[in-house]
PDB file of C-alpha atoms in Angstrom:
ATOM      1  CA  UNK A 156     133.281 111.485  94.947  1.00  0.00           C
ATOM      2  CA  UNK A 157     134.105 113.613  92.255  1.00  0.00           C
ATOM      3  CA  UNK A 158     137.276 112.282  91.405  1.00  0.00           C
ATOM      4  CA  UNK A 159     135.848 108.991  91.106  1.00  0.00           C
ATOM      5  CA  UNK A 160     132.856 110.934  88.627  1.00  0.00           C
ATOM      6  CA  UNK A 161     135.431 112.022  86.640  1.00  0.00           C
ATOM      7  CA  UNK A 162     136.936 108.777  85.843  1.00  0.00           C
ATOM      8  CA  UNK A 163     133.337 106.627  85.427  1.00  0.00           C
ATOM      9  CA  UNK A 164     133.079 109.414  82.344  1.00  0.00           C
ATOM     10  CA  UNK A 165     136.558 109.029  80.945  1.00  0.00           C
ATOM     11  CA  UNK A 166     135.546 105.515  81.226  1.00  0.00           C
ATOM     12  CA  UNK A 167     132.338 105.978  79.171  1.00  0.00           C
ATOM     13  CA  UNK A 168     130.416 105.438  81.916  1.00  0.00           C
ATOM     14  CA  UNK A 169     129.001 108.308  84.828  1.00  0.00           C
ATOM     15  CA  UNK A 170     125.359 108.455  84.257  1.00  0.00           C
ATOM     16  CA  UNK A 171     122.507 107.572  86.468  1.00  0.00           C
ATOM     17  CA  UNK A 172     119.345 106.530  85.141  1.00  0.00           C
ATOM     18  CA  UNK A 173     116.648 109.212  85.269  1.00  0.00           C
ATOM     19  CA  UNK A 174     113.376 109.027  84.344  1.00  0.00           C
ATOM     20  CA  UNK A 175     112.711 109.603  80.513  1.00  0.00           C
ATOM     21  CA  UNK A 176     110.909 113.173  80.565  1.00  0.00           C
ATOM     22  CA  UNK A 177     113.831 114.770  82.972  1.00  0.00           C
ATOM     23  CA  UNK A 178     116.101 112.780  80.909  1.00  0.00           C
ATOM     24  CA  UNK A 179     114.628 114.496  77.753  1.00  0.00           C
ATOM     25  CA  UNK A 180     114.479 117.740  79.524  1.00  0.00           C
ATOM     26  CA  UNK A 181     117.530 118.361  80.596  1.00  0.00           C
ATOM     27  CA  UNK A 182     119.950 115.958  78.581  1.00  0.00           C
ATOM     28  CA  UNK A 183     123.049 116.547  80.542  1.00  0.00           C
ATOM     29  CA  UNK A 184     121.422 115.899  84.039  1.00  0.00           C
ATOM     30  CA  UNK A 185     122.513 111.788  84.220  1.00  0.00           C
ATOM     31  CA  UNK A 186     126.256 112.832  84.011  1.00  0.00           C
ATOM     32  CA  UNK A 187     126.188 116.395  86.269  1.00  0.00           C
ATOM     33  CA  UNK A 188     128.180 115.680  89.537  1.00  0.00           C
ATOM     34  CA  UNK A 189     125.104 117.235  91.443  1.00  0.00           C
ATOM     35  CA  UNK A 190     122.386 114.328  90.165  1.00  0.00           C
ATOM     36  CA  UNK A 191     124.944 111.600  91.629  1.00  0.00           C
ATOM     37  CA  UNK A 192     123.873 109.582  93.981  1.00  0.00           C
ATOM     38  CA  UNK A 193     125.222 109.937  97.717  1.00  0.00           C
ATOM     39  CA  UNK A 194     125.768 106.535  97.924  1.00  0.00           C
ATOM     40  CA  UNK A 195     126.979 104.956  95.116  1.00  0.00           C
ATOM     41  CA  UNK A 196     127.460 101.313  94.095  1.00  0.00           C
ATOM     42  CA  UNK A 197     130.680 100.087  93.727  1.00  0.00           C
ATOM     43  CA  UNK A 198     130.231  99.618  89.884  1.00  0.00           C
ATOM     44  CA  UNK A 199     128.101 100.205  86.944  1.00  0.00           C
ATOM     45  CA  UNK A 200     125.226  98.172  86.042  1.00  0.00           C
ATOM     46  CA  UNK A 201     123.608  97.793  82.743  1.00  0.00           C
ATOM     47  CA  UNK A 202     120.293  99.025  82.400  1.00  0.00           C
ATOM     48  CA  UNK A 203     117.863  96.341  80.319  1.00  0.00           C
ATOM     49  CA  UNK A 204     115.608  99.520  79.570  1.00  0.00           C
ATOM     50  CA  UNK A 205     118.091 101.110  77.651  1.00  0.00           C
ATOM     51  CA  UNK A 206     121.277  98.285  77.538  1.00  0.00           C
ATOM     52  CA  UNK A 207     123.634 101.392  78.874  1.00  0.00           C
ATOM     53  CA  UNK A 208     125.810 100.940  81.757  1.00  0.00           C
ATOM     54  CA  UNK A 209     124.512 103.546  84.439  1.00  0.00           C
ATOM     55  CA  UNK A 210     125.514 104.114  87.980  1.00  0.00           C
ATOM     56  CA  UNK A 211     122.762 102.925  91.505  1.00  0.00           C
ATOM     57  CA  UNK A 212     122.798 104.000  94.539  1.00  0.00           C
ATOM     58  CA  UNK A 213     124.438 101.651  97.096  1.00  0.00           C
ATOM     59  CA  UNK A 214     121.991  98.643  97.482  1.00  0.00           C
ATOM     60  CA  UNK A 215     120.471  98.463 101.072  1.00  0.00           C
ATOM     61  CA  UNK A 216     122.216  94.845 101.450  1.00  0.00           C
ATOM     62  CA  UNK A 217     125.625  96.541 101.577  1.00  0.00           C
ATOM     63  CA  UNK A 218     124.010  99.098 104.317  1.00  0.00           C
ATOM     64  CA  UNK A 219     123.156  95.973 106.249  1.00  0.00           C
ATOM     65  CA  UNK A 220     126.170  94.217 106.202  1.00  0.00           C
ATOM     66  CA  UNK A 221     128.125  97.479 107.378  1.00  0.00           C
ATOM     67  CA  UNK A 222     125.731  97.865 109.912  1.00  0.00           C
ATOM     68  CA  UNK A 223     126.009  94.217 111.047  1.00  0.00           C
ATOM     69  CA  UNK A 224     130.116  94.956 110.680  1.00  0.00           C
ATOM     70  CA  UNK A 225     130.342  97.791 112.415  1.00  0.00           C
ATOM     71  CA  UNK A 226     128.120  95.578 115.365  1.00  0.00           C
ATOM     72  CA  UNK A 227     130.780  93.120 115.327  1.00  0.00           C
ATOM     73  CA  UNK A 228     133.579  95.925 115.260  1.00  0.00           C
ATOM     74  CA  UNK A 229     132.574  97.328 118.557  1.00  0.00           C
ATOM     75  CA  UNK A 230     131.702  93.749 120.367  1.00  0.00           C
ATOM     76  CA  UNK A 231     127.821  94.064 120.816  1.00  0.00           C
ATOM     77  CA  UNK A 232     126.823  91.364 122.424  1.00  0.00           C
ATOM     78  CA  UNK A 233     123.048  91.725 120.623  1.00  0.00           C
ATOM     79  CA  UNK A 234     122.794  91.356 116.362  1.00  0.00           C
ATOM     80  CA  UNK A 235     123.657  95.043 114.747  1.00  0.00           C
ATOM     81  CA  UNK A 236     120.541  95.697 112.359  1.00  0.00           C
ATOM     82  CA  UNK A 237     119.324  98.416 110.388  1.00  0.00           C
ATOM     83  CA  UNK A 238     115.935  98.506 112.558  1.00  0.00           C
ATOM     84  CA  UNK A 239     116.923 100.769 115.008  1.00  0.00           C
ATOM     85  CA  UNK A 240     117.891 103.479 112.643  1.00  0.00           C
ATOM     86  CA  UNK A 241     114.352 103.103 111.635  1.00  0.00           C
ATOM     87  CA  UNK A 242     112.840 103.403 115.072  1.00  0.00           C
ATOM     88  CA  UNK A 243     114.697 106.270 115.905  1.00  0.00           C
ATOM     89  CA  UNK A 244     113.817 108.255 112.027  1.00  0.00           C
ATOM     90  CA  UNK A 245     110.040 107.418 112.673  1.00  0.00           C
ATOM     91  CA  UNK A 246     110.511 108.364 115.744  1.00  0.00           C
ATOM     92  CA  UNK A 247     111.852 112.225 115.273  1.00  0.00           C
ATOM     93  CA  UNK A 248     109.537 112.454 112.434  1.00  0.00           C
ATOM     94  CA  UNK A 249     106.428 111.709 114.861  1.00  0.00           C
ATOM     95  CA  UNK A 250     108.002 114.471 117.643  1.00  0.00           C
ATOM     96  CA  UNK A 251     107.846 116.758 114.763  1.00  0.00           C
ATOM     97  CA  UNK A 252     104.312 115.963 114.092  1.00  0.00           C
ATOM     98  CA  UNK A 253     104.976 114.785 111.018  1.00  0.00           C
ATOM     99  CA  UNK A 254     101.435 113.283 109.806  1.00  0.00           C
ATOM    100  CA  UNK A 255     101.512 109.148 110.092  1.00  0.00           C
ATOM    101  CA  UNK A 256     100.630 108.539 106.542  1.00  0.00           C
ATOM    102  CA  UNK A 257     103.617 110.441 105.422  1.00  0.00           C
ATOM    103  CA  UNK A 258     105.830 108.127 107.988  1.00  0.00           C
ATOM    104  CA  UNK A 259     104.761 105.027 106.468  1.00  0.00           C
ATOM    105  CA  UNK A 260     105.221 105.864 103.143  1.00  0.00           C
ATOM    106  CA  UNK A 261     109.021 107.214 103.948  1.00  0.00           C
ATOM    107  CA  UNK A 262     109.513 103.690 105.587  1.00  0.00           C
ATOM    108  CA  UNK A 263     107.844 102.139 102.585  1.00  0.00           C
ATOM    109  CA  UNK A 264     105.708 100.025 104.900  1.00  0.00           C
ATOM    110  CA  UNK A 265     102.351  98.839 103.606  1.00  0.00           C
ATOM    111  CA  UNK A 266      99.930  98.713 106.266  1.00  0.00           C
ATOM    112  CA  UNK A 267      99.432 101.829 108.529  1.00  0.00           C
ATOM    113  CA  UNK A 268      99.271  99.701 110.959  1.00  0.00           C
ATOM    114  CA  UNK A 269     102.490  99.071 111.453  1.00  0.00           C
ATOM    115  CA  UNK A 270     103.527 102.293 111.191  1.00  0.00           C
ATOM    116  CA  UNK A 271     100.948 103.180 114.094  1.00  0.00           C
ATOM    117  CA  UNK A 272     103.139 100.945 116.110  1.00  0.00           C
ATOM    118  CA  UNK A 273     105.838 103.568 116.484  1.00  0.00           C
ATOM    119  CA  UNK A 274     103.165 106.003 118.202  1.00  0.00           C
ATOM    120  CA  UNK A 275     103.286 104.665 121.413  1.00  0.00           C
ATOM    121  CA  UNK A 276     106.942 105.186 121.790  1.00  0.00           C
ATOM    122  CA  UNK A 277     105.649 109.667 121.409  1.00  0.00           C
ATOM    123  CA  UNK A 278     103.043 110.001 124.382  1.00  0.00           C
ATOM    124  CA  UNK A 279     103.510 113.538 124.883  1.00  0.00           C
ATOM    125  CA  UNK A 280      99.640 114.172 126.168  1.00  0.00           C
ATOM    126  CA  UNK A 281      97.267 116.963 124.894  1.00  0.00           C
ATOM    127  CA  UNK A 282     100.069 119.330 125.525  1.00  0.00           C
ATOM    128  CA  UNK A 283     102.235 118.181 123.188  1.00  0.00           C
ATOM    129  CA  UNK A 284     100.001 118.849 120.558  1.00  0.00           C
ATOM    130  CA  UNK A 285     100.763 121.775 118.022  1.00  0.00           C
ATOM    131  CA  UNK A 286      98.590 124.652 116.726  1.00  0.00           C
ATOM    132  CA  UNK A 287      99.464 124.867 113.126  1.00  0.00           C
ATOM    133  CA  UNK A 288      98.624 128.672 113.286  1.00  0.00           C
ATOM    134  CA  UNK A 289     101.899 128.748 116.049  1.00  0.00           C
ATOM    135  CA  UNK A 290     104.424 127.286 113.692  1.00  0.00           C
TER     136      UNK A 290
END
């Protein structure tokens, strides 16, 4: 990753958009190796805000096609989709008592509701519940 940093900024290009009061605040934050995204697009786009060509993070279209890839890849007879992966986060986030609100807005899902779906799945009775004072 940071060999490929290094040449989006002798290319001119290396930054990633930021919003405009950390951008003002620390000027040399959109081309820092450490403000990089993790997952990074395979090339720059230009931003209409500004007209400069910054570096995204990977869009979640080319997560779902390696998903369904890597499905295909290892002969699953069932469709390899992201959903699981989603499950299983809500999931761990519920056995850690994670509070539901903070769930759905991770999964960016609108109505609680759905996010209450994933509850059933962590039935661990009244002993499973936590005193905040133990933790």
């Amino acid at each position: 990753m940071a060999r490929r940093h290094k040449k989006e900024l002798a290319a001119g290009h290396g930054e990633v958009d930021l919003p405009h009061a950390l951008r003002a605040k620390m000027p040399r934050a959109a081309t820092s190796l450490a403000w990089q995204y993790l997952s990074l697009a395979s090339r720059p786009c230009t931003d209409p805000a500004t007209g400069r060509q910054d570096l995204y993070h990977l869009h979640e279209s080319a997560v779902q096609w390696a998903v369904h890839d890597a499905g295909r890849a290892a002969r699953l007879t069932r469709r390899a989709t992201c959903q699981p992966l989603r499950r299983s986060s809500a999931t761990h986030l519920l056995e850690a008592s994670t509070d539901i609100q903070t769930i759905q807005t991770w999964l960016g899902q609108k109505d609680v509701r759905t996010t209450v779906a994933y509850t059933h799945i962590v039935d661990r009775g009244p002993l499973g519940v936590i005193n905040p004072l133990d933790r």
